[in-house]
PDB file of C-alpha atoms and ligand atoms in Angstrom:
ATOM      1  CA  UNK A   1     147.933 -63.331  -8.125  1.00  0.00           C
ATOM      2  CA  UNK A   2     150.799 -63.323  -5.669  1.00  0.00           C
ATOM      3  CA  UNK A   3     149.474 -61.774  -2.458  1.00  0.00           C
ATOM      4  CA  UNK A   4     151.596 -60.871   0.563  1.00  0.00           C
ATOM      5  CA  UNK A   5     149.345 -60.701   3.628  1.00  0.00           C
ATOM      6  CA  UNK A   6     150.329 -59.141   6.941  1.00  0.00           C
ATOM      7  CA  UNK A   7     148.094 -60.329   9.795  1.00  0.00           C
ATOM      8  CA  UNK A   8     147.377 -63.699   8.177  1.00  0.00           C
ATOM      9  CA  UNK A   9     147.104 -65.294  11.641  1.00  0.00           C
ATOM     10  CA  UNK A  10     144.414 -62.868  12.850  1.00  0.00           C
ATOM     11  CA  UNK A  11     140.621 -63.045  12.873  1.00  0.00           C
ATOM     12  CA  UNK A  12     140.157 -61.114   9.650  1.00  0.00           C
ATOM     13  CA  UNK A  13     143.483 -62.034   8.035  1.00  0.00           C
ATOM     14  CA  UNK A  14     142.878 -65.776   8.344  1.00  0.00           C
ATOM     15  CA  UNK A  15     139.499 -65.374   6.614  1.00  0.00           C
ATOM     16  CA  UNK A  16     141.197 -63.372   3.837  1.00  0.00           C
ATOM     17  CA  UNK A  17     143.917 -65.979   3.361  1.00  0.00           C
ATOM     18  CA  UNK A  18     141.340 -68.797   3.203  1.00  0.00           C
ATOM     19  CA  UNK A  19     139.298 -66.902   0.619  1.00  0.00           C
ATOM     20  CA  UNK A  20     142.383 -66.074  -1.462  1.00  0.00           C
ATOM     21  CA  UNK A  21     143.469 -69.727  -1.430  1.00  0.00           C
ATOM     22  CA  UNK A  22     139.958 -70.833  -2.393  1.00  0.00           C
ATOM     23  CA  UNK A  23     140.348 -68.610  -5.473  1.00  0.00           C
ATOM     24  CA  UNK A  24     143.719 -70.202  -6.277  1.00  0.00           C
ATOM     25  CA  UNK A  25     145.902 -67.196  -5.480  1.00  0.00           C
ATOM     26  CA  UNK A  26     149.388 -67.637  -4.044  1.00  0.00           C
ATOM     27  CA  UNK A  27     149.494 -66.259  -0.504  1.00  0.00           C
ATOM     28  CA  UNK A  28     152.513 -65.386   1.615  1.00  0.00           C
ATOM     29  CA  UNK A  29     151.354 -64.935   5.202  1.00  0.00           C
ATOM     30  CA  UNK A  30     153.535 -62.654   7.310  1.00  0.00           C
ATOM     31  CA  UNK A  31     153.643 -63.278  11.049  1.00  0.00           C
ATOM     32  CA  UNK A  32     155.981 -62.632  13.980  1.00  0.00           C
ATOM     33  CA  UNK A  33     155.451 -66.208  15.127  1.00  0.00           C
ATOM     34  CA  UNK A  34     157.710 -69.125  14.450  1.00  0.00           C
ATOM     35  CA  UNK A  35     155.747 -71.649  16.528  1.00  0.00           C
ATOM     36  CA  UNK A  36     152.131 -72.311  17.430  1.00  0.00           C
ATOM     37  CA  UNK A  37     150.946 -71.509  13.916  1.00  0.00           C
ATOM     38  CA  UNK A  38     147.260 -72.080  13.318  1.00  0.00           C
ATOM     39  CA  UNK A  39     145.979 -74.815  10.968  1.00  0.00           C
ATOM     40  CA  UNK A  40     144.242 -72.008   9.014  1.00  0.00           C
ATOM     41  CA  UNK A  41     147.706 -71.208   7.625  1.00  0.00           C
ATOM     42  CA  UNK A  42     147.844 -74.552   5.819  1.00  0.00           C
ATOM     43  CA  UNK A  43     148.373 -73.944   2.118  1.00  0.00           C
ATOM     44  CA  UNK A  44     150.035 -70.562   2.452  1.00  0.00           C
ATOM     45  CA  UNK A  45     153.735 -69.754   2.506  1.00  0.00           C
ATOM     46  CA  UNK A  46     154.524 -68.484   5.976  1.00  0.00           C
ATOM     47  CA  UNK A  47     157.216 -65.834   6.306  1.00  0.00           C
ATOM     48  CA  UNK A  48     158.394 -64.571   9.689  1.00  0.00           C
ATOM     49  CA  UNK A  49     158.743 -60.792   9.906  1.00  0.00           C
ATOM     50  CA  UNK A  50     157.757 -57.965  12.232  1.00  0.00           C
ATOM     51  CA  UNK A  51     155.926 -55.255  10.324  1.00  0.00           C
ATOM     52  CA  UNK A  52     158.154 -52.657  11.990  1.00  0.00           C
ATOM     53  CA  UNK A  53     161.354 -54.348  10.784  1.00  0.00           C
ATOM     54  CA  UNK A  54     161.814 -52.621   7.419  1.00  0.00           C
ATOM     55  CA  UNK A  55     164.461 -54.957   6.016  1.00  0.00           C
ATOM     56  CA  UNK A  56     162.604 -58.128   7.054  1.00  0.00           C
ATOM     57  CA  UNK A  57     159.239 -56.872   5.808  1.00  0.00           C
ATOM     58  CA  UNK A  58     160.673 -55.715   2.475  1.00  0.00           C
ATOM     59  CA  UNK A  59     162.338 -59.099   1.963  1.00  0.00           C
ATOM     60  CA  UNK A  60     159.071 -60.894   2.815  1.00  0.00           C
ATOM     61  CA  UNK A  61     156.937 -58.924   0.351  1.00  0.00           C
ATOM     62  CA  UNK A  62     159.422 -58.760  -2.540  1.00  0.00           C
ATOM     63  CA  UNK A  63     158.025 -60.203  -5.784  1.00  0.00           C
ATOM     64  CA  UNK A  64     154.325 -59.999  -4.867  1.00  0.00           C
ATOM     65  CA  UNK A  65     151.631 -58.281  -6.937  1.00  0.00           C
ATOM     66  CA  UNK A  66     149.804 -56.895  -3.920  1.00  0.00           C
ATOM     67  CA  UNK A  67     150.689 -56.059  -0.339  1.00  0.00           C
ATOM     68  CA  UNK A  68     147.595 -56.659   1.808  1.00  0.00           C
ATOM     69  CA  UNK A  69     147.332 -56.037   5.522  1.00  0.00           C
ATOM     70  CA  UNK A  70     144.973 -57.191   8.248  1.00  0.00           C
ATOM     71  CA  UNK A  71     147.353 -55.859  10.906  1.00  0.00           C
ATOM     72  CA  UNK A  72     145.889 -55.598  14.412  1.00  0.00           C
ATOM     73  CA  UNK A  73     147.705 -53.632  17.085  1.00  0.00           C
ATOM     74  CA  UNK A  74     146.735 -55.287  20.342  1.00  0.00           C
ATOM     75  CA  UNK A  75     146.540 -52.801  23.227  1.00  0.00           C
ATOM     76  CA  UNK A  76     148.577 -49.983  21.643  1.00  0.00           C
ATOM     77  CA  UNK A  77     146.246 -48.607  18.974  1.00  0.00           C
ATOM     78  CA  UNK A  78     148.816 -46.121  17.660  1.00  0.00           C
ATOM     79  CA  UNK A  79     150.821 -49.049  16.293  1.00  0.00           C
ATOM     80  CA  UNK A  80     148.218 -49.079  13.504  1.00  0.00           C
ATOM     81  CA  UNK A  81     149.704 -45.795  12.257  1.00  0.00           C
ATOM     82  CA  UNK A  82     153.307 -47.003  12.623  1.00  0.00           C
ATOM     83  CA  UNK A  83     152.415 -50.219  10.791  1.00  0.00           C
ATOM     84  CA  UNK A  84     150.808 -48.291   7.945  1.00  0.00           C
ATOM     85  CA  UNK A  85     153.927 -46.145   7.525  1.00  0.00           C
ATOM     86  CA  UNK A  86     156.005 -49.335   7.548  1.00  0.00           C
ATOM     87  CA  UNK A  87     153.739 -50.963   4.949  1.00  0.00           C
ATOM     88  CA  UNK A  88     154.018 -47.975   2.599  1.00  0.00           C
ATOM     89  CA  UNK A  89     157.808 -47.933   3.032  1.00  0.00           C
ATOM     90  CA  UNK A  90     158.122 -51.676   2.354  1.00  0.00           C
ATOM     91  CA  UNK A  91     155.824 -51.475  -0.687  1.00  0.00           C
ATOM     92  CA  UNK A  92     158.003 -48.700  -2.114  1.00  0.00           C
ATOM     93  CA  UNK A  93     161.229 -50.562  -1.362  1.00  0.00           C
ATOM     94  CA  UNK A  94     159.899 -53.764  -2.948  1.00  0.00           C
ATOM     95  CA  UNK A  95     158.424 -51.948  -5.965  1.00  0.00           C
ATOM     96  CA  UNK A  96     154.821 -52.935  -5.165  1.00  0.00           C
ATOM     97  CA  UNK A  97     152.319 -50.324  -6.299  1.00  0.00           C
ATOM     98  CA  UNK A  98     149.155 -51.931  -4.950  1.00  0.00           C
ATOM     99  CA  UNK A  99     148.448 -51.860  -1.181  1.00  0.00           C
ATOM    100  CA  UNK A 100     145.157 -52.812   0.454  1.00  0.00           C
ATOM    101  CA  UNK A 101     144.588 -52.572   4.192  1.00  0.00           C
ATOM    102  CA  UNK A 102     141.823 -53.565   6.581  1.00  0.00           C
ATOM    103  CA  UNK A 103     140.715 -50.180   7.880  1.00  0.00           C
ATOM    104  CA  UNK A 104     138.310 -48.980  10.532  1.00  0.00           C
ATOM    105  CA  UNK A 105     134.584 -48.304  10.151  1.00  0.00           C
ATOM    106  CA  UNK A 106     135.050 -45.146  12.231  1.00  0.00           C
ATOM    107  CA  UNK A 107     136.414 -43.350   9.155  1.00  0.00           C
ATOM    108  CA  UNK A 108     133.198 -43.893   7.172  1.00  0.00           C
ATOM    109  CA  UNK A 109     130.846 -40.961   6.553  1.00  0.00           C
ATOM    110  CA  UNK A 110     127.494 -40.969   8.326  1.00  0.00           C
ATOM    111  CA  UNK A 111     126.032 -37.729   6.922  1.00  0.00           C
ATOM    112  CA  UNK A 112     126.143 -34.133   8.066  1.00  0.00           C
ATOM    113  CA  UNK A 113     129.859 -33.993   7.273  1.00  0.00           C
ATOM    114  CA  UNK A 114     130.592 -36.450  10.095  1.00  0.00           C
ATOM    115  CA  UNK A 115     132.413 -39.746  10.322  1.00  0.00           C
ATOM    116  CA  UNK A 116     131.180 -42.657  12.440  1.00  0.00           C
ATOM    117  CA  UNK A 117     133.953 -42.205  15.037  1.00  0.00           C
ATOM    118  CA  UNK A 118     132.684 -38.650  15.688  1.00  0.00           C
ATOM    119  CA  UNK A 119     129.168 -39.771  16.614  1.00  0.00           C
ATOM    120  CA  UNK A 120     128.403 -39.322  20.334  1.00  0.00           C
ATOM    121  CA  UNK A 121     127.400 -42.962  20.859  1.00  0.00           C
ATOM    122  CA  UNK A 122     130.570 -44.430  19.276  1.00  0.00           C
ATOM    123  CA  UNK A 123     131.719 -47.206  21.684  1.00  0.00           C
ATOM    124  CA  UNK A 124     134.469 -45.892  23.966  1.00  0.00           C
ATOM    125  CA  UNK A 125     136.310 -49.227  23.894  1.00  0.00           C
ATOM    126  CA  UNK A 126     136.943 -48.932  20.149  1.00  0.00           C
ATOM    127  CA  UNK A 127     137.555 -45.191  19.897  1.00  0.00           C
ATOM    128  CA  UNK A 128     141.368 -45.203  20.098  1.00  0.00           C
ATOM    129  CA  UNK A 129     141.472 -47.866  17.344  1.00  0.00           C
ATOM    130  CA  UNK A 130     139.063 -45.922  15.142  1.00  0.00           C
ATOM    131  CA  UNK A 131     141.094 -42.724  15.578  1.00  0.00           C
ATOM    132  CA  UNK A 132     144.320 -44.592  14.812  1.00  0.00           C
ATOM    133  CA  UNK A 133     142.783 -46.017  11.630  1.00  0.00           C
ATOM    134  CA  UNK A 134     141.803 -42.478  10.630  1.00  0.00           C
ATOM    135  CA  UNK A 135     145.420 -41.369  11.136  1.00  0.00           C
ATOM    136  CA  UNK A 136     146.538 -44.405   9.133  1.00  0.00           C
ATOM    137  CA  UNK A 137     144.229 -43.302   6.332  1.00  0.00           C
ATOM    138  CA  UNK A 138     146.021 -39.943   6.328  1.00  0.00           C
ATOM    139  CA  UNK A 139     149.333 -41.817   5.931  1.00  0.00           C
ATOM    140  CA  UNK A 140     147.943 -43.576   2.858  1.00  0.00           C
ATOM    141  CA  UNK A 141     146.575 -40.337   1.421  1.00  0.00           C
ATOM    142  CA  UNK A 142     150.070 -38.956   1.770  1.00  0.00           C
ATOM    143  CA  UNK A 143     151.432 -41.672  -0.549  1.00  0.00           C
ATOM    144  CA  UNK A 144     150.427 -40.591  -4.070  1.00  0.00           C
ATOM    145  CA  UNK A 145     152.788 -43.114  -5.665  1.00  0.00           C
ATOM    146  CA  UNK A 146     150.881 -46.040  -4.107  1.00  0.00           C
ATOM    147  CA  UNK A 147     147.533 -47.406  -5.358  1.00  0.00           C
ATOM    148  CA  UNK A 148     146.163 -47.956  -1.848  1.00  0.00           C
ATOM    149  CA  UNK A 149     142.689 -49.024  -0.759  1.00  0.00           C
ATOM    150  CA  UNK A 150     141.468 -48.580   2.818  1.00  0.00           C
ATOM    151  CA  UNK A 151     138.896 -51.371   3.148  1.00  0.00           C
ATOM    152  CA  UNK A 152     136.811 -50.635   6.247  1.00  0.00           C
ATOM    153  CA  UNK A 153     134.703 -53.427   7.715  1.00  0.00           C
ATOM    154  CA  UNK A 154     131.069 -52.728   8.581  1.00  0.00           C
ATOM    155  CA  UNK A 155     130.597 -51.304  12.090  1.00  0.00           C
ATOM    156  CA  UNK A 156     130.145 -54.870  13.361  1.00  0.00           C
ATOM    157  CA  UNK A 157     132.235 -57.788  12.108  1.00  0.00           C
ATOM    158  CA  UNK A 158     132.385 -61.274  13.564  1.00  0.00           C
ATOM    159  CA  UNK A 159     132.539 -65.021  13.022  1.00  0.00           C
ATOM    160  CA  UNK A 160     128.985 -65.570  11.755  1.00  0.00           C
ATOM    161  CA  UNK A 161     128.260 -67.681   8.674  1.00  0.00           C
ATOM    162  CA  UNK A 162     129.022 -66.691   5.112  1.00  0.00           C
ATOM    163  CA  UNK A 163     125.890 -65.295   3.477  1.00  0.00           C
ATOM    164  CA  UNK A 164     127.394 -64.682   0.034  1.00  0.00           C
ATOM    165  CA  UNK A 165     125.347 -61.540  -0.562  1.00  0.00           C
ATOM    166  CA  UNK A 166     126.430 -58.077   0.551  1.00  0.00           C
ATOM    167  CA  UNK A 167     126.799 -54.489  -0.609  1.00  0.00           C
ATOM    168  CA  UNK A 168     130.138 -52.795  -1.341  1.00  0.00           C
ATOM    169  CA  UNK A 169     130.390 -49.021  -1.476  1.00  0.00           C
ATOM    170  CA  UNK A 170     132.845 -46.140  -1.205  1.00  0.00           C
ATOM    171  CA  UNK A 171     133.223 -43.686   1.701  1.00  0.00           C
ATOM    172  CA  UNK A 172     129.830 -44.074   3.423  1.00  0.00           C
ATOM    173  CA  UNK A 173     128.775 -46.416   6.215  1.00  0.00           C
ATOM    174  CA  UNK A 174     126.360 -49.012   4.815  1.00  0.00           C
ATOM    175  CA  UNK A 175     123.397 -49.840   7.045  1.00  0.00           C
ATOM    176  CA  UNK A 176     120.344 -52.069   6.668  1.00  0.00           C
ATOM    177  CA  UNK A 177     116.719 -51.002   7.054  1.00  0.00           C
ATOM    178  CA  UNK A 178     117.038 -51.309  10.839  1.00  0.00           C
ATOM    179  CA  UNK A 179     120.109 -49.051  10.875  1.00  0.00           C
ATOM    180  CA  UNK A 180     122.527 -51.905  11.550  1.00  0.00           C
ATOM    181  CA  UNK A 181     125.919 -52.145   9.827  1.00  0.00           C
ATOM    182  CA  UNK A 182     127.257 -55.709   9.969  1.00  0.00           C
ATOM    183  CA  UNK A 183     129.287 -58.314   8.065  1.00  0.00           C
ATOM    184  CA  UNK A 184     130.830 -61.711   8.834  1.00  0.00           C
ATOM    185  CA  UNK A 185     134.578 -62.348   8.570  1.00  0.00           C
ATOM    186  CA  UNK A 186     133.870 -64.708   5.654  1.00  0.00           C
ATOM    187  CA  UNK A 187     131.800 -62.234   3.642  1.00  0.00           C
ATOM    188  CA  UNK A 188     134.238 -59.397   4.384  1.00  0.00           C
ATOM    189  CA  UNK A 189     137.062 -61.621   3.107  1.00  0.00           C
ATOM    190  CA  UNK A 190     135.056 -62.395  -0.036  1.00  0.00           C
ATOM    191  CA  UNK A 191     134.671 -58.671  -0.800  1.00  0.00           C
ATOM    192  CA  UNK A 192     138.299 -57.916   0.163  1.00  0.00           C
ATOM    193  CA  UNK A 193     139.725 -60.548  -2.212  1.00  0.00           C
ATOM    194  CA  UNK A 194     137.415 -59.318  -4.989  1.00  0.00           C
ATOM    195  CA  UNK A 195     138.890 -55.856  -4.458  1.00  0.00           C
ATOM    196  CA  UNK A 196     142.418 -57.319  -4.644  1.00  0.00           C
ATOM    197  CA  UNK A 197     141.514 -58.974  -7.950  1.00  0.00           C
ATOM    198  CA  UNK A 198     139.656 -56.063  -9.538  1.00  0.00           C
ATOM    199  CA  UNK A 199     141.624 -53.150  -8.084  1.00  0.00           C
ATOM    200  CA  UNK A 200     138.544 -51.046  -8.661  1.00  0.00           C
ATOM    201  CA  UNK A 201     139.000 -48.621  -5.749  1.00  0.00           C
ATOM    202  CA  UNK A 202     142.542 -47.206  -5.877  1.00  0.00           C
ATOM    203  CA  UNK A 203     143.073 -44.294  -3.459  1.00  0.00           C
ATOM    204  CA  UNK A 204     139.630 -44.803  -1.927  1.00  0.00           C
ATOM    205  CA  UNK A 205     137.865 -45.847   1.263  1.00  0.00           C
ATOM    206  CA  UNK A 206     135.640 -48.855   0.652  1.00  0.00           C
ATOM    207  CA  UNK A 207     133.311 -50.763   2.936  1.00  0.00           C
ATOM    208  CA  UNK A 208     131.047 -53.796   2.823  1.00  0.00           C
ATOM    209  CA  UNK A 209     127.900 -54.687   4.762  1.00  0.00           C
ATOM    210  CA  UNK A 210     124.660 -56.667   4.427  1.00  0.00           C
TER     211      UNK A 210
HETATM  212  N1  LIG B   1     134.454 -52.463  12.571  1.00  0.00           N
HETATM  213  C1  LIG B   1     135.746 -52.183  12.462  1.00  0.00           C
HETATM  214  O1  LIG B   1     136.160 -51.111  12.034  1.00  0.00           O
HETATM  215  C2  LIG B   1     136.749 -53.227  12.860  1.00  0.00           C
HETATM  216  C3  LIG B   1     136.332 -54.358  13.576  1.00  0.00           C
HETATM  217  C4  LIG B   1     137.287 -55.317  13.880  1.00  0.00           C
HETATM  218  C5  LIG B   1     138.637 -55.139  13.525  1.00  0.00           C
HETATM  219  N2  LIG B   1     138.996 -54.016  12.852  1.00  0.00           N
HETATM  220  C6  LIG B   1     140.397 -53.805  12.472  1.00  0.00           C
HETATM  221  O2  LIG B   1     140.810 -54.901  11.686  1.00  0.00           O
HETATM  222  C7  LIG B   1     142.190 -55.185  11.906  1.00  0.00           C
HETATM  223  C8  LIG B   1     142.368 -56.712  12.131  1.00  0.00           C
HETATM  224  O3  LIG B   1     141.607 -57.085  13.269  1.00  0.00           O
HETATM  225  P1  LIG B   1     141.664 -58.588  13.817  1.00  0.00           P
HETATM  226  O4  LIG B   1     140.622 -58.704  14.878  1.00  0.00           O
HETATM  227  O5  LIG B   1     141.655 -59.548  12.679  1.00  0.00           O
HETATM  228  O6  LIG B   1     143.117 -58.600  14.501  1.00  0.00           O
HETATM  229  P2  LIG B   1     143.817 -59.780  15.327  1.00  0.00           P
HETATM  230  O7  LIG B   1     142.973 -61.027  15.288  1.00  0.00           O
HETATM  231  O8  LIG B   1     144.190 -59.218  16.655  1.00  0.00           O
HETATM  232  O9  LIG B   1     145.132 -60.079  14.480  1.00  0.00           O
HETATM  233  C9  LIG B   1     146.184 -59.149  14.465  1.00  0.00           C
HETATM  234  C10 LIG B   1     147.195 -59.598  13.418  1.00  0.00           C
HETATM  235  O10 LIG B   1     148.221 -58.602  13.348  1.00  0.00           O
HETATM  236  C11 LIG B   1     149.481 -59.260  13.338  1.00  0.00           C
HETATM  237  N3  LIG B   1     150.504 -58.431  13.972  1.00  0.00           N
HETATM  238  C12 LIG B   1     150.392 -57.722  15.123  1.00  0.00           C
HETATM  239  N4  LIG B   1     151.545 -57.063  15.389  1.00  0.00           N
HETATM  240  C13 LIG B   1     152.396 -57.375  14.376  1.00  0.00           C
HETATM  241  C14 LIG B   1     153.732 -56.999  14.061  1.00  0.00           C
HETATM  242  N5  LIG B   1     154.426 -56.172  14.856  1.00  0.00           N
HETATM  243  N6  LIG B   1     154.301 -57.496  12.927  1.00  0.00           N
HETATM  244  C15 LIG B   1     153.614 -58.353  12.115  1.00  0.00           C
HETATM  245  N7  LIG B   1     152.334 -58.735  12.356  1.00  0.00           N
HETATM  246  C16 LIG B   1     151.739 -58.261  13.461  1.00  0.00           C
HETATM  247  C17 LIG B   1     149.268 -60.534  14.138  1.00  0.00           C
HETATM  248  O11 LIG B   1     150.212 -61.485  13.688  1.00  0.00           O
HETATM  249  P3  LIG B   1     151.147 -62.377  14.657  1.00  0.00           P
HETATM  250  O12 LIG B   1     150.605 -62.241  16.069  1.00  0.00           O
HETATM  251  O13 LIG B   1     150.996 -63.753  14.105  1.00  0.00           O
HETATM  252  O14 LIG B   1     152.508 -61.824  14.471  1.00  0.00           O
HETATM  253  C18 LIG B   1     147.854 -60.922  13.735  1.00  0.00           C
HETATM  254  O15 LIG B   1     147.855 -61.717  12.577  1.00  0.00           O
HETATM  255  C19 LIG B   1     142.615 -54.321  13.095  1.00  0.00           C
HETATM  256  O16 LIG B   1     143.399 -53.251  12.617  1.00  0.00           O
HETATM  257  C20 LIG B   1     141.309 -53.835  13.690  1.00  0.00           C
HETATM  258  O17 LIG B   1     141.440 -52.545  14.264  1.00  0.00           O
HETATM  259  C21 LIG B   1     138.098 -53.058  12.502  1.00  0.00           C
END
């Protein structure tokens, strides 16, 4: 498949691009950078564009089967919402129906009609990001013409080894017997690229955890 990937230089995006290349997909990585590009971008077509520049983003994603995003906002969490609007607009302009974004675990259900971000012990440092991802989810839900998937990581995600075995599910936080929700970048990327290939969760929230 021809995959356009915003955030290909990031922690999660670089794992996704490596996994997609391993599976012989064609990847266009979209970055604001023109210099200092990481060796993890070797093998992908790099295209310079700011996600908020509609004309540049539309030109970068034109001709791809899927628009994927591992956008990260830095300090201003609300940029996650702006970026999601921009992604939907560029997908429409480029005639791409399929959009898949790295979401936030805070939007996953934890029972009792609550989402993880609403739990009293949700880490304060991540709250603005989790709330922004929830607003971004509302932007996607407001785009009935797009086959979007909001792919939330487990509550914890990091650079641990690839295990190769995990559970994928819709809407609900996945925890292990000890109540922990975790995944490595590599295993998340594995599940994310499988979702790109299968397209089995259009207009849904999905997550993956051990
Ligand atoms: N448990 C959870 O729910 C959880 C945990 C971790 C992360 N996340 C979410 O996952 C996403 C990715 O996280 P990460 O740690 O991989 O992020 P990251 O390492 O900070 O990478 C951010 C990426 O976004 C790109 N970017 C930022 N602003 C841009 C712009 N204006 N135009 C184009 N590209 C732009 C950067 O590209 P350039 O700098 O190259 O332009 C970079 O590739 C975030 O949205 C984060 O909130 C969720």
